[in-house]
Short mmCIF file of C-alpha atoms and ligand atoms in Angstrom, two decimals:
data_model
loop_
_atom_site.label_atom_id
_atom_site.label_comp_id
_atom_site.label_asym_id
_atom_site.label_seq_id
_atom_site.Cartn_x
_atom_site.Cartn_y
_atom_site.Cartn_z
CA MET A 183 94.14 -28.17 -58.75
CA ASP A 184 97.45 -26.35 -58.67
CA ARG A 185 96.11 -24.03 -61.36
CA ILE A 186 93.70 -22.49 -58.85
CA ASP A 187 94.93 -18.93 -58.67
CA THR A 188 94.43 -16.82 -55.55
CA ASN A 189 95.05 -13.59 -57.49
CA ILE A 190 92.12 -14.36 -59.76
CA ILE A 191 89.91 -15.20 -56.78
CA ARG A 192 90.92 -11.94 -55.13
CA SER A 193 90.18 -9.87 -58.23
CA HIS A 194 86.68 -11.38 -58.62
CA ILE A 195 85.86 -10.56 -55.01
CA ALA A 196 87.31 -7.05 -55.37
CA PHE A 197 85.11 -6.35 -58.40
CA LEU A 198 81.89 -7.79 -56.96
CA ALA A 199 82.36 -6.17 -53.53
CA ASP A 200 83.22 -2.74 -54.93
CA ASP A 201 81.10 0.18 -53.70
CA LYS A 202 79.96 0.85 -57.27
CA LEU A 203 77.92 -2.38 -57.20
CA LYS A 204 76.09 -0.97 -54.17
CA GLY A 205 75.57 -4.28 -52.42
CA ARG A 206 74.16 -6.22 -55.44
CA TYR A 207 70.49 -5.98 -54.45
CA PRO A 208 68.20 -7.77 -56.98
CA GLY A 209 66.36 -5.34 -59.23
CA THR A 210 69.07 -2.65 -59.01
CA GLU A 211 71.78 -1.46 -61.39
CA GLY A 212 74.41 -2.82 -59.01
CA PHE A 213 73.00 -6.33 -59.31
CA GLN A 214 72.87 -5.92 -63.10
CA THR A 215 76.57 -4.99 -63.11
CA ALA A 216 77.28 -8.21 -61.21
CA VAL A 217 75.19 -10.18 -63.74
CA ASP A 218 77.09 -8.60 -66.66
CA TYR A 219 80.41 -9.38 -64.97
CA VAL A 220 79.55 -13.05 -64.45
CA ILE A 221 78.34 -13.42 -68.06
CA ASP A 222 81.57 -11.81 -69.35
CA GLU A 223 83.59 -14.23 -67.24
CA PHE A 224 81.50 -17.20 -68.40
CA GLU A 225 82.22 -16.17 -72.00
CA ASN A 226 85.95 -15.72 -71.32
CA ILE A 227 86.14 -19.10 -69.63
CA GLY A 228 84.21 -20.71 -72.48
CA LEU A 229 81.12 -21.99 -70.70
CA THR A 230 78.10 -23.09 -72.73
CA PRO A 231 74.99 -20.93 -72.18
CA SER A 232 72.38 -22.92 -70.24
CA GLY A 233 69.67 -20.41 -69.44
CA ASP A 234 66.51 -19.44 -71.34
CA ASP A 235 66.64 -19.28 -75.17
CA ASN A 236 70.29 -20.41 -75.42
CA GLY A 237 71.48 -17.50 -73.31
CA PHE A 238 73.18 -17.44 -69.91
CA LYS A 239 70.19 -15.94 -68.07
CA GLN A 240 67.11 -17.53 -66.56
CA LYS A 241 64.45 -14.89 -66.06
CA LEU A 242 62.25 -14.79 -63.00
CA VAL A 243 59.76 -12.25 -61.76
CA ILE A 244 60.22 -11.55 -58.08
CA ARG A 245 57.24 -10.23 -56.18
CA LYS A 246 57.79 -8.25 -53.02
CA SER A 247 54.72 -8.39 -50.83
CA LEU A 248 54.32 -5.75 -48.17
CA LEU A 249 51.69 -5.79 -45.46
CA ASN A 250 49.36 -2.84 -45.09
CA ASN A 251 49.63 -2.64 -41.30
CA THR A 252 46.50 -0.61 -40.61
CA SER A 253 44.35 -3.05 -42.58
CA SER A 254 45.13 -5.97 -40.24
CA VAL A 255 42.11 -7.24 -38.32
CA ALA A 256 41.81 -10.43 -36.24
CA ILE A 257 38.77 -11.18 -34.09
CA LEU A 258 38.61 -14.05 -31.65
CA LYS A 259 35.21 -15.58 -30.91
CA ASP A 260 34.37 -18.00 -28.08
CA LYS A 261 31.70 -20.72 -28.00
CA SER A 262 29.07 -18.35 -26.59
CA GLY A 263 29.66 -15.82 -29.36
CA ASN A 264 31.65 -13.29 -27.31
CA THR A 265 34.24 -11.51 -29.44
CA ASP A 266 37.67 -10.09 -28.66
CA SER A 267 39.55 -7.87 -31.15
CA LEU A 268 43.21 -8.81 -31.14
CA VAL A 269 45.79 -6.02 -31.18
CA PHE A 270 48.11 -5.72 -34.18
CA ALA A 271 51.80 -6.19 -33.22
CA ARG A 272 50.98 -6.94 -29.57
CA ASP A 273 49.11 -10.17 -30.38
CA PHE A 274 49.71 -10.89 -34.05
CA ILE A 275 51.21 -9.78 -37.36
CA PRO A 276 50.02 -11.23 -40.67
CA VAL A 277 52.57 -12.53 -43.16
CA PRO A 278 51.94 -10.58 -46.39
CA HIS A 279 49.95 -12.71 -48.84
CA PRO A 280 51.92 -13.28 -52.06
CA LEU A 281 48.92 -14.08 -54.28
CA MET A 282 45.99 -12.13 -52.86
CA GLU A 283 45.88 -8.38 -52.24
CA SER A 284 42.96 -8.96 -49.92
CA ALA A 285 43.30 -11.99 -47.61
CA ASN A 286 40.38 -13.31 -45.55
CA ALA A 287 40.04 -16.40 -43.38
CA ASP A 288 37.56 -17.55 -40.79
CA GLY A 289 37.81 -20.81 -38.91
CA GLN A 290 37.98 -22.92 -35.76
CA LEU A 291 41.35 -22.79 -33.96
CA VAL A 292 43.19 -26.08 -33.45
CA PHE A 293 46.45 -26.38 -31.52
CA ALA A 294 48.90 -28.69 -33.31
CA GLY A 295 52.18 -28.41 -31.37
CA TYR A 296 55.18 -27.99 -33.66
CA GLY A 297 53.07 -28.71 -36.74
CA VAL A 298 55.44 -31.54 -37.64
CA ASP A 299 54.38 -34.75 -39.38
CA ILE A 300 57.15 -37.32 -39.98
CA ALA A 301 56.16 -40.35 -42.05
CA GLY A 302 56.31 -43.36 -39.71
CA GLY A 303 57.49 -41.19 -36.82
CA TYR A 304 56.58 -38.20 -34.67
CA SER A 305 53.35 -36.45 -35.68
CA ASP A 306 51.44 -33.46 -34.30
CA TYR A 307 48.54 -34.28 -36.65
CA LYS A 308 47.76 -37.84 -35.49
CA ASP A 309 44.48 -37.37 -33.64
CA ILE A 310 43.12 -34.13 -35.04
CA ASP A 311 41.17 -32.97 -38.06
CA VAL A 312 42.29 -29.56 -39.32
CA LYS A 313 40.28 -29.42 -42.56
CA GLY A 314 39.00 -25.89 -43.13
CA LYS A 315 40.43 -24.80 -39.77
CA ILE A 316 43.17 -22.44 -38.57
CA VAL A 317 46.09 -24.31 -37.04
CA VAL A 318 48.02 -22.82 -34.11
CA LEU A 319 51.68 -23.92 -34.02
CA ILE A 320 54.74 -23.10 -31.98
CA ASN A 321 58.17 -22.60 -33.53
CA GLY A 322 60.91 -25.23 -33.30
CA ALA A 323 60.91 -29.00 -33.80
CA PRO A 324 60.54 -32.10 -31.61
CA PRO A 325 63.71 -33.24 -29.78
CA GLY A 326 66.04 -36.03 -30.87
CA LEU A 327 66.56 -35.10 -34.53
CA ILE A 328 69.95 -34.44 -36.16
CA SER A 329 70.67 -30.78 -36.90
CA THR A 330 69.71 -30.83 -40.60
CA LEU A 331 66.31 -32.36 -39.78
CA THR A 332 65.74 -29.98 -36.85
CA ALA A 333 66.41 -27.15 -39.29
CA HIS A 334 64.07 -28.67 -41.89
CA PHE A 335 61.17 -29.30 -39.53
CA SER A 336 61.59 -25.92 -37.78
CA ASN A 337 61.32 -24.15 -41.12
CA ALA A 338 58.15 -22.06 -41.26
CA GLY A 339 57.63 -22.77 -44.96
CA ASN A 340 57.75 -26.48 -44.24
CA LYS A 341 55.21 -26.09 -41.42
CA THR A 342 52.79 -24.11 -43.58
CA THR A 343 53.12 -26.64 -46.42
CA THR A 344 52.32 -29.49 -44.03
CA ALA A 345 49.29 -27.64 -42.64
CA PHE A 346 48.07 -26.97 -46.17
CA THR A 347 48.40 -30.63 -47.21
CA LYS A 348 46.35 -31.55 -44.10
CA GLY A 349 43.58 -29.27 -45.37
CA ALA A 350 44.01 -26.27 -43.05
CA HIS A 351 42.90 -22.84 -44.30
CA GLY A 352 45.35 -20.88 -42.20
CA VAL A 353 48.26 -21.06 -39.79
CA ILE A 354 49.26 -19.03 -36.73
CA ILE A 355 52.91 -19.59 -35.78
CA ILE A 356 53.79 -18.54 -32.25
CA ASN A 357 57.13 -18.09 -30.55
CA PRO A 358 56.15 -18.88 -26.92
CA LEU A 359 59.19 -16.92 -25.72
CA SER A 360 58.21 -13.71 -27.52
CA ARG A 361 57.01 -10.87 -25.33
CA GLY A 362 54.80 -9.22 -27.92
CA GLY A 363 54.61 -5.58 -28.97
CA THR A 364 57.99 -4.12 -29.70
CA ASN A 365 59.69 -7.31 -30.87
CA LEU A 366 57.29 -8.01 -33.72
CA ASN A 367 58.41 -6.17 -36.83
CA PRO A 368 55.38 -4.46 -38.45
CA ALA A 369 57.16 -3.83 -41.77
CA ILE A 370 57.23 -7.53 -42.53
CA GLN A 371 57.75 -8.45 -46.16
CA SER A 372 57.62 -11.69 -48.10
CA ASN A 373 59.10 -12.54 -51.50
CA THR A 374 57.94 -14.93 -54.19
CA ALA A 375 59.14 -15.87 -57.68
CA LEU A 376 56.39 -16.02 -60.29
CA ASN A 377 56.52 -16.80 -63.98
CA PRO A 378 53.44 -17.77 -65.94
CA GLY A 379 53.23 -21.54 -66.43
CA LYS A 380 56.03 -22.30 -63.94
CA THR A 381 56.03 -23.62 -60.40
CA ILE A 382 55.82 -20.68 -57.98
CA ALA A 383 58.78 -20.38 -55.62
CA TYR A 384 57.84 -18.97 -52.23
CA GLY A 385 60.26 -17.24 -49.91
CA ARG A 386 60.59 -18.75 -46.49
CA GLY A 387 57.45 -18.72 -44.44
CA PHE A 388 54.49 -18.72 -46.78
CA VAL A 389 52.62 -21.10 -49.03
CA GLY A 390 50.26 -19.06 -51.15
CA ASN A 391 47.60 -21.75 -51.22
CA LEU A 392 46.79 -21.06 -47.57
CA LYS A 393 44.30 -18.26 -47.00
CA THR A 394 46.32 -16.74 -44.21
CA VAL A 395 49.51 -17.05 -42.17
CA LEU A 396 49.96 -15.05 -38.97
CA ASN A 397 52.83 -14.70 -36.59
CA GLY A 398 51.54 -14.65 -33.02
CA THR A 399 52.97 -13.72 -29.65
CA ALA A 400 53.13 -15.48 -26.29
CA PRO A 401 50.30 -13.30 -24.89
CA LEU A 402 48.09 -14.54 -27.74
CA LEU A 403 48.98 -18.16 -26.96
CA ARG A 404 48.05 -17.61 -23.31
CA LYS A 405 44.77 -16.04 -24.34
CA ILE A 406 43.65 -18.90 -26.59
CA PHE A 407 44.58 -21.53 -23.98
CA LEU A 408 42.11 -19.90 -21.55
CA ASN A 409 39.05 -22.14 -21.03
CA SER A 410 40.71 -24.88 -23.11
CA GLY A 411 40.96 -27.22 -20.14
CA LYS A 412 44.70 -27.50 -20.84
CA ASN A 413 47.64 -26.17 -18.89
CA MET A 414 49.77 -24.24 -21.38
CA GLU A 415 53.05 -24.66 -19.44
CA GLN A 416 52.44 -28.41 -19.20
CA VAL A 417 51.64 -28.74 -22.92
CA LEU A 418 54.79 -26.80 -23.87
CA ALA A 419 56.90 -28.91 -21.49
CA ASP A 420 55.45 -32.12 -22.99
CA LEU A 421 56.30 -30.93 -26.50
CA LYS A 422 59.85 -30.14 -25.43
CA ASN A 423 60.09 -33.74 -24.20
CA GLY A 424 58.84 -35.14 -27.49
CA LYS A 425 55.25 -35.82 -26.41
CA ALA A 426 52.83 -34.54 -29.05
CA SER A 427 49.77 -32.72 -27.74
CA SER A 428 47.14 -31.53 -30.20
CA PHE A 429 43.52 -30.50 -29.59
CA GLU A 430 40.75 -28.14 -30.58
CA LEU A 431 40.78 -24.76 -28.83
CA PRO A 432 37.52 -23.18 -27.60
CA TYR A 433 37.78 -20.28 -30.09
CA SER A 434 37.37 -19.44 -33.72
CA ILE A 435 39.12 -16.54 -35.45
CA ALA A 436 38.25 -14.19 -38.32
CA VAL A 437 41.23 -12.56 -40.03
CA SER A 438 41.53 -10.03 -42.83
CA TYR A 439 44.38 -7.89 -44.16
CA GLN A 440 45.65 -6.15 -47.28
CA THR A 441 48.96 -6.76 -49.08
CA THR A 442 50.68 -4.50 -51.62
CA HIS A 443 52.56 -6.29 -54.41
CA THR A 444 55.57 -4.96 -56.34
CA ASP A 445 56.94 -7.09 -59.18
CA PHE A 446 60.36 -6.81 -60.81
CA VAL A 447 62.53 -8.96 -63.08
CA SER A 448 65.72 -10.67 -61.94
CA HIS A 449 67.92 -13.45 -63.29
CA ASN A 450 69.80 -16.60 -62.37
CA ILE A 451 72.98 -17.03 -64.47
CA LEU A 452 73.81 -20.48 -65.85
CA GLY A 453 76.86 -21.80 -67.67
CA LEU A 454 77.78 -25.38 -68.54
CA ILE A 455 80.92 -27.47 -68.76
CA PRO A 456 79.73 -30.28 -71.08
CA GLY A 457 80.46 -33.82 -69.93
CA SER A 458 82.70 -36.08 -72.01
CA ASP A 459 80.89 -39.40 -71.57
CA PRO A 460 78.29 -40.02 -74.32
CA VAL A 461 75.70 -41.17 -71.76
CA LEU A 462 76.66 -39.47 -68.49
CA LYS A 463 76.95 -36.04 -70.13
CA ASN A 464 73.15 -35.95 -69.99
CA GLU A 465 73.38 -35.81 -66.20
CA TYR A 466 74.39 -32.67 -64.32
CA VAL A 467 76.36 -31.85 -61.20
CA VAL A 468 75.35 -28.36 -60.09
CA HIS A 469 77.66 -25.83 -58.41
CA SER A 470 75.50 -23.07 -56.92
CA ALA A 471 76.33 -19.74 -55.28
CA HIS A 472 74.20 -16.66 -54.68
CA LEU A 473 75.20 -13.51 -56.52
CA ASP A 474 72.93 -11.12 -54.62
CA HIS A 475 73.45 -9.38 -51.30
CA LEU A 476 71.63 -6.87 -49.10
CA GLY A 477 72.14 -3.65 -51.08
CA ILE A 478 72.14 -0.36 -49.21
CA GLY A 479 71.11 -0.32 -45.57
CA ARG A 480 71.50 1.29 -42.20
CA VAL A 481 74.54 3.58 -41.96
CA VAL A 482 77.30 2.18 -39.72
CA ASN A 483 80.51 4.20 -39.23
CA GLY A 484 79.59 6.37 -42.21
CA ASP A 485 79.10 3.36 -44.51
CA SER A 486 75.72 2.32 -45.91
CA ILE A 487 76.83 -0.08 -48.67
CA TYR A 488 76.59 -3.73 -47.71
CA ASN A 489 79.35 -4.98 -50.02
CA GLY A 490 79.03 -8.67 -49.21
CA ALA A 491 82.68 -9.48 -49.93
CA HIS A 492 82.51 -12.72 -48.00
CA ASP A 493 78.73 -13.03 -48.41
CA ASN A 494 78.79 -14.12 -51.16
CA ALA A 495 81.31 -12.51 -53.56
CA SER A 496 83.80 -15.07 -52.25
CA GLY A 497 81.45 -17.93 -53.15
CA VAL A 498 80.85 -16.56 -56.66
CA ALA A 499 84.62 -16.10 -57.09
CA SER A 500 85.12 -19.74 -56.02
CA LEU A 501 82.70 -20.97 -58.68
CA LEU A 502 84.24 -18.81 -61.41
CA GLU A 503 87.64 -20.27 -60.53
CA ILE A 504 86.26 -23.83 -60.44
CA ALA A 505 84.71 -23.26 -63.88
CA ARG A 506 87.99 -21.87 -65.24
CA VAL A 507 89.95 -24.85 -63.95
CA TYR A 508 87.45 -27.30 -65.43
CA ARG A 509 87.71 -25.63 -68.83
CA SER A 510 91.48 -25.13 -68.86
CA SER A 511 92.32 -28.58 -67.52
CA GLY A 512 92.91 -31.55 -69.79
CA ALA A 513 90.78 -33.78 -67.59
CA LYS A 514 87.16 -33.62 -68.77
CA PRO A 515 84.37 -34.59 -66.39
CA LYS A 516 82.20 -37.51 -67.48
CA ARG A 517 78.99 -35.83 -66.30
CA SER A 518 78.23 -32.25 -67.24
CA VAL A 519 78.91 -29.59 -64.62
CA LEU A 520 76.39 -26.74 -64.39
CA ILE A 521 77.49 -23.47 -62.77
CA VAL A 522 74.46 -21.67 -61.32
CA MET A 523 74.73 -18.17 -59.86
CA VAL A 524 71.37 -17.46 -58.23
CA THR A 525 69.54 -14.27 -57.36
CA GLY A 526 67.47 -13.49 -54.27
CA GLU A 527 69.13 -15.76 -51.69
CA GLU A 528 69.02 -13.06 -49.06
CA MET A 529 65.31 -12.52 -49.88
CA GLY A 530 64.55 -16.10 -48.83
CA LEU A 531 66.30 -18.49 -51.27
CA ILE A 532 64.13 -17.16 -54.10
CA GLY A 533 66.43 -17.71 -57.11
CA SER A 534 67.51 -21.21 -56.09
CA SER A 535 63.95 -22.29 -55.21
CA TYR A 536 62.85 -21.09 -58.60
CA PHE A 537 65.70 -22.81 -60.44
CA ALA A 538 65.39 -26.09 -58.52
CA ALA A 539 61.63 -26.21 -59.21
CA ASN A 540 61.98 -25.02 -62.83
CA PRO A 541 65.46 -26.04 -63.98
CA THR A 542 66.66 -25.36 -67.54
CA VAL A 543 67.73 -29.03 -67.83
CA PRO A 544 65.41 -31.96 -66.93
CA LYS A 545 65.04 -32.01 -63.13
CA SER A 546 65.62 -35.76 -62.94
CA SER A 547 68.99 -35.32 -64.69
CA ILE A 548 70.41 -33.14 -61.88
CA VAL A 549 72.32 -35.61 -59.69
CA ALA A 550 73.64 -33.30 -56.94
CA ASP A 551 74.16 -29.71 -55.85
CA VAL A 552 77.40 -28.45 -54.30
CA ASN A 553 76.50 -25.05 -52.83
CA THR A 554 78.95 -22.36 -51.80
CA ASP A 555 77.74 -19.58 -49.53
CA MET A 556 80.16 -17.42 -47.56
CA PRO A 557 83.00 -19.91 -47.11
CA THR A 558 84.37 -17.66 -44.31
CA VAL A 559 87.97 -17.90 -45.52
CA ILE A 560 89.50 -15.94 -42.66
CA ALA A 561 91.89 -18.51 -41.12
CA PRO A 562 93.80 -21.64 -42.22
CA LEU A 563 91.41 -24.38 -43.35
CA LEU A 564 92.10 -27.68 -41.57
CA SER A 565 88.65 -29.17 -41.09
CA VAL A 566 85.21 -28.87 -42.67
CA VAL A 567 81.53 -29.52 -41.92
CA PRO A 568 79.74 -30.89 -45.00
CA LEU A 569 76.20 -29.74 -44.11
CA GLY A 570 73.67 -32.07 -45.70
CA ALA A 571 76.12 -34.66 -47.04
CA GLU A 572 75.28 -37.15 -44.29
CA HIS A 573 71.89 -37.78 -45.95
CA SER A 574 73.23 -39.26 -49.17
CA SER A 575 76.09 -41.06 -50.89
CA ILE A 576 77.77 -37.71 -51.64
CA MET A 577 79.33 -38.14 -48.20
CA ASN A 578 81.63 -40.67 -49.95
CA ASN A 579 82.71 -37.98 -52.41
CA VAL A 580 83.31 -35.54 -49.54
CA ASN A 581 85.36 -38.10 -47.61
CA PHE A 582 87.43 -38.82 -50.71
CA ALA A 583 88.04 -35.13 -51.49
CA ALA A 584 88.71 -34.11 -47.89
CA GLY A 585 91.00 -37.12 -47.39
CA TYR A 586 92.96 -36.24 -50.54
CA LEU A 587 93.53 -32.71 -49.23
CA GLY A 588 94.24 -33.82 -45.66
CA LEU A 589 91.15 -32.09 -44.27
CA GLU A 590 89.30 -33.48 -41.28
CA VAL A 591 85.51 -33.92 -41.61
CA GLU A 592 83.50 -32.77 -38.56
CA LYS A 593 79.87 -32.95 -37.44
CA ASP A 594 77.85 -29.70 -37.25
CA PRO A 595 79.26 -27.93 -34.16
CA GLU A 596 76.33 -25.44 -34.06
CA PRO A 597 73.19 -27.55 -34.55
CA ASN A 598 70.96 -24.81 -33.06
CA GLU A 599 71.78 -22.34 -35.84
CA ASN A 600 69.52 -24.18 -38.33
CA ARG A 601 72.19 -23.44 -40.90
CA PHE A 602 71.17 -26.20 -43.27
CA VAL A 603 67.90 -24.52 -44.34
CA ARG A 604 69.49 -21.08 -44.50
CA SER A 605 71.16 -21.31 -47.86
CA ASP A 606 70.50 -22.45 -51.42
CA GLN A 607 71.36 -26.15 -50.96
CA TYR A 608 68.01 -26.46 -49.16
CA SER A 609 66.11 -25.52 -52.34
CA PHE A 610 67.66 -28.51 -54.12
CA VAL A 611 66.91 -30.86 -51.22
CA MET A 612 63.29 -29.67 -51.30
CA ASN A 613 63.18 -30.82 -54.92
CA GLY A 614 64.59 -34.27 -54.18
CA ILE A 615 68.18 -33.52 -55.21
CA PRO A 616 71.04 -34.52 -52.84
CA ALA A 617 72.91 -31.36 -51.87
CA LEU A 618 75.55 -30.05 -49.51
CA HIS A 619 77.26 -26.91 -48.36
CA ILE A 620 80.82 -27.03 -47.06
CA LYS A 621 81.13 -25.00 -43.89
CA TYR A 622 84.34 -24.21 -42.03
CA GLY A 623 85.29 -26.68 -39.30
CA THR A 624 86.72 -25.79 -35.90
CA ARG A 625 90.28 -27.15 -36.12
CA SER A 626 93.30 -24.91 -35.80
CA ASP A 627 97.02 -25.72 -35.50
CA VAL A 628 97.99 -22.48 -33.78
CA PRO A 629 98.42 -23.06 -30.02
CA GLY A 630 96.04 -20.90 -27.98
CA PHE A 631 94.04 -19.84 -31.04
CA ASN A 632 90.35 -20.77 -30.83
CA LEU A 633 88.93 -20.75 -34.36
CA THR A 634 85.31 -21.03 -33.17
CA ASP A 635 85.66 -17.91 -31.02
CA PHE A 636 87.50 -16.10 -33.82
CA VAL A 637 84.69 -16.89 -36.30
CA LYS A 638 82.08 -15.77 -33.74
CA GLU A 639 83.82 -12.44 -33.26
CA TRP A 640 84.21 -12.06 -37.00
CA ARG A 641 80.52 -12.81 -37.57
CA ALA A 642 79.41 -10.21 -35.02
CA LYS A 643 81.48 -7.55 -36.74
CA TYR A 644 81.12 -8.45 -40.44
CA TYR A 645 78.22 -10.83 -41.13
CA HIS A 646 75.40 -8.91 -42.89
CA GLN A 647 77.15 -5.67 -41.96
CA ALA A 648 78.39 -2.78 -44.09
CA ALA A 649 81.88 -3.75 -42.85
CA ASP A 650 81.93 -6.92 -45.03
CA GLY A 651 84.10 -5.32 -47.72
CA MET A 652 87.39 -6.09 -49.45
CA ASP A 653 89.22 -4.39 -46.57
CA GLY A 654 88.06 -7.10 -44.13
CA ILE A 655 89.94 -10.26 -43.10
CA PHE A 656 90.86 -12.77 -45.84
CA ASN A 657 93.08 -15.82 -45.91
CA PHE A 658 93.68 -16.60 -49.58
CA ALA A 659 95.60 -19.80 -48.91
CA ALA A 660 92.44 -21.07 -47.21
CA ALA A 661 90.36 -19.79 -50.13
CA LYS A 662 92.50 -21.89 -52.48
CA LYS A 663 92.05 -24.98 -50.34
CA TYR A 664 88.30 -24.36 -50.14
CA VAL A 665 88.07 -24.07 -53.94
CA GLN A 666 90.17 -27.22 -54.37
CA LEU A 667 87.86 -29.11 -52.04
CA ASN A 668 84.65 -28.02 -53.79
CA PHE A 669 86.17 -28.69 -57.20
CA LEU A 670 87.25 -32.14 -56.13
CA ILE A 671 83.83 -32.97 -54.68
CA SER A 672 81.99 -32.11 -57.89
CA TYR A 673 84.68 -33.79 -60.01
CA SER A 674 84.39 -36.94 -57.92
CA ILE A 675 80.59 -36.91 -58.30
CA ALA A 676 80.95 -36.31 -62.05
CA GLN A 677 83.34 -39.27 -62.40
CA THR A 678 81.53 -41.83 -60.21
CA LEU A 679 79.56 -44.09 -62.53
CA LYS A 680 76.72 -44.59 -60.08
CA ARG A 681 74.75 -41.39 -59.55
CA PRO A 682 74.40 -40.18 -55.95
CA ASP A 683 71.47 -41.57 -54.01
CA TRP A 684 69.83 -40.86 -50.69
CA ASN A 685 70.66 -43.09 -47.77
CA GLU A 686 68.25 -45.97 -47.17
CA GLY A 687 65.08 -44.60 -45.53
CA ASP A 688 66.38 -41.01 -45.42
CA LEU A 689 63.56 -38.49 -44.87
CA PHE A 690 64.90 -36.07 -47.47
CA GLY A 691 64.91 -38.93 -49.97
CA LYS A 692 61.11 -39.01 -49.73
CA ILE A 693 60.71 -35.43 -51.00
CA LYS A 694 60.09 -35.35 -54.71
ZN1 LIG B 796 73.85 -13.62 -46.37
#
């Protein structure tokens, strides 16, 4: 681990975050330059190609779906046949349909709370039949869950999948706190990865099998509770307290809208460090990091290039250095280690969803994913939050690695941020693979210095801003420690004879 070289880490970040890569947006020349750079480095390091056709690349077609605003129609109908045309943006906005240019749905409205259905536990679907109907849901999740599960069950994609498996034709997701009108973004876009014969990977928020998904506003919720015999405030309060409340509403809805599709090719980049054990080498520990960023955006202080030095050039640099150390070290891992640089994370975890659903090695042979997304190496690293590790035996590997490096392991200090579903580790979890993402902890040894506040201020100024360039704040000693930790976690997983498994009865362990 002493070989980990901060100068090399710095030079990777400097290259990837340079203005000439123009923010590494998938489908652009800048992203292609980043792809070429990673492949060159993989070759220099001596990784084995693990993409399509014995190359380093896995091809995916990304579809951008854009709503045709003026085409959006939604008509509410009551039991006596009276109709009410809903107003686009004030009441609702359709989510662009990734598979159909012309989406149509017509059905009875059913209110189903959070739209959550936990096997053997809380369910919003217990006493209702939603087959062929349009389900009305509110955002969020029932109380009393740990932060990773709150994040999982609050996820719109998870809610739409659940509704679809219950037989619904459509979903309306409502934020009861939204005011309607100005705060709904009419230029809404969804992204999907398609390749003939492969499992489709949807960006967050839409399952193509549904006929329609709408976002709705609080005024719409109030409207459809009228004449329902239910008190909306009471129902929302009950849900907040963990009491499910689901029932048919006295309305049906007819929805139609048009979506424009634009398809382009992008790639995940995969390189392998072959395992040394004759049997275990057929199992894989994945290191993932997203290579893409936001591209060119709104001009701030004369700068329109969103360089993504921390997000996620620093994560890609970490993986390149981990790969180099694996290859240059005498100690060979028993299991194989697969380095996966994914595309389209910022577009909704597209590249990782696609890879995890359609891996280039047998899915059942992937034992774990160690994801690295914006380590935030801006201050000394003394403690870490291993998001997701508490669900499986990889917590043992984290405890070993953190203990070896003298790092304290903390619980998620910001459970309301739903961080767990916001990066690529979630794609692996959704495919039944134990995964984690090491986030910075809160500990500091400088008297009077509050790391949490410092990170908050940093985030406001740099996170997803044009300012996130090489000239920002970096602590390379912390970067080295972060790389050591992630290396040691994957090495420990690769060396442990028993493959990682989910904790007894863990909900993520039931996803296959
Ligand atoms: Zn980001």
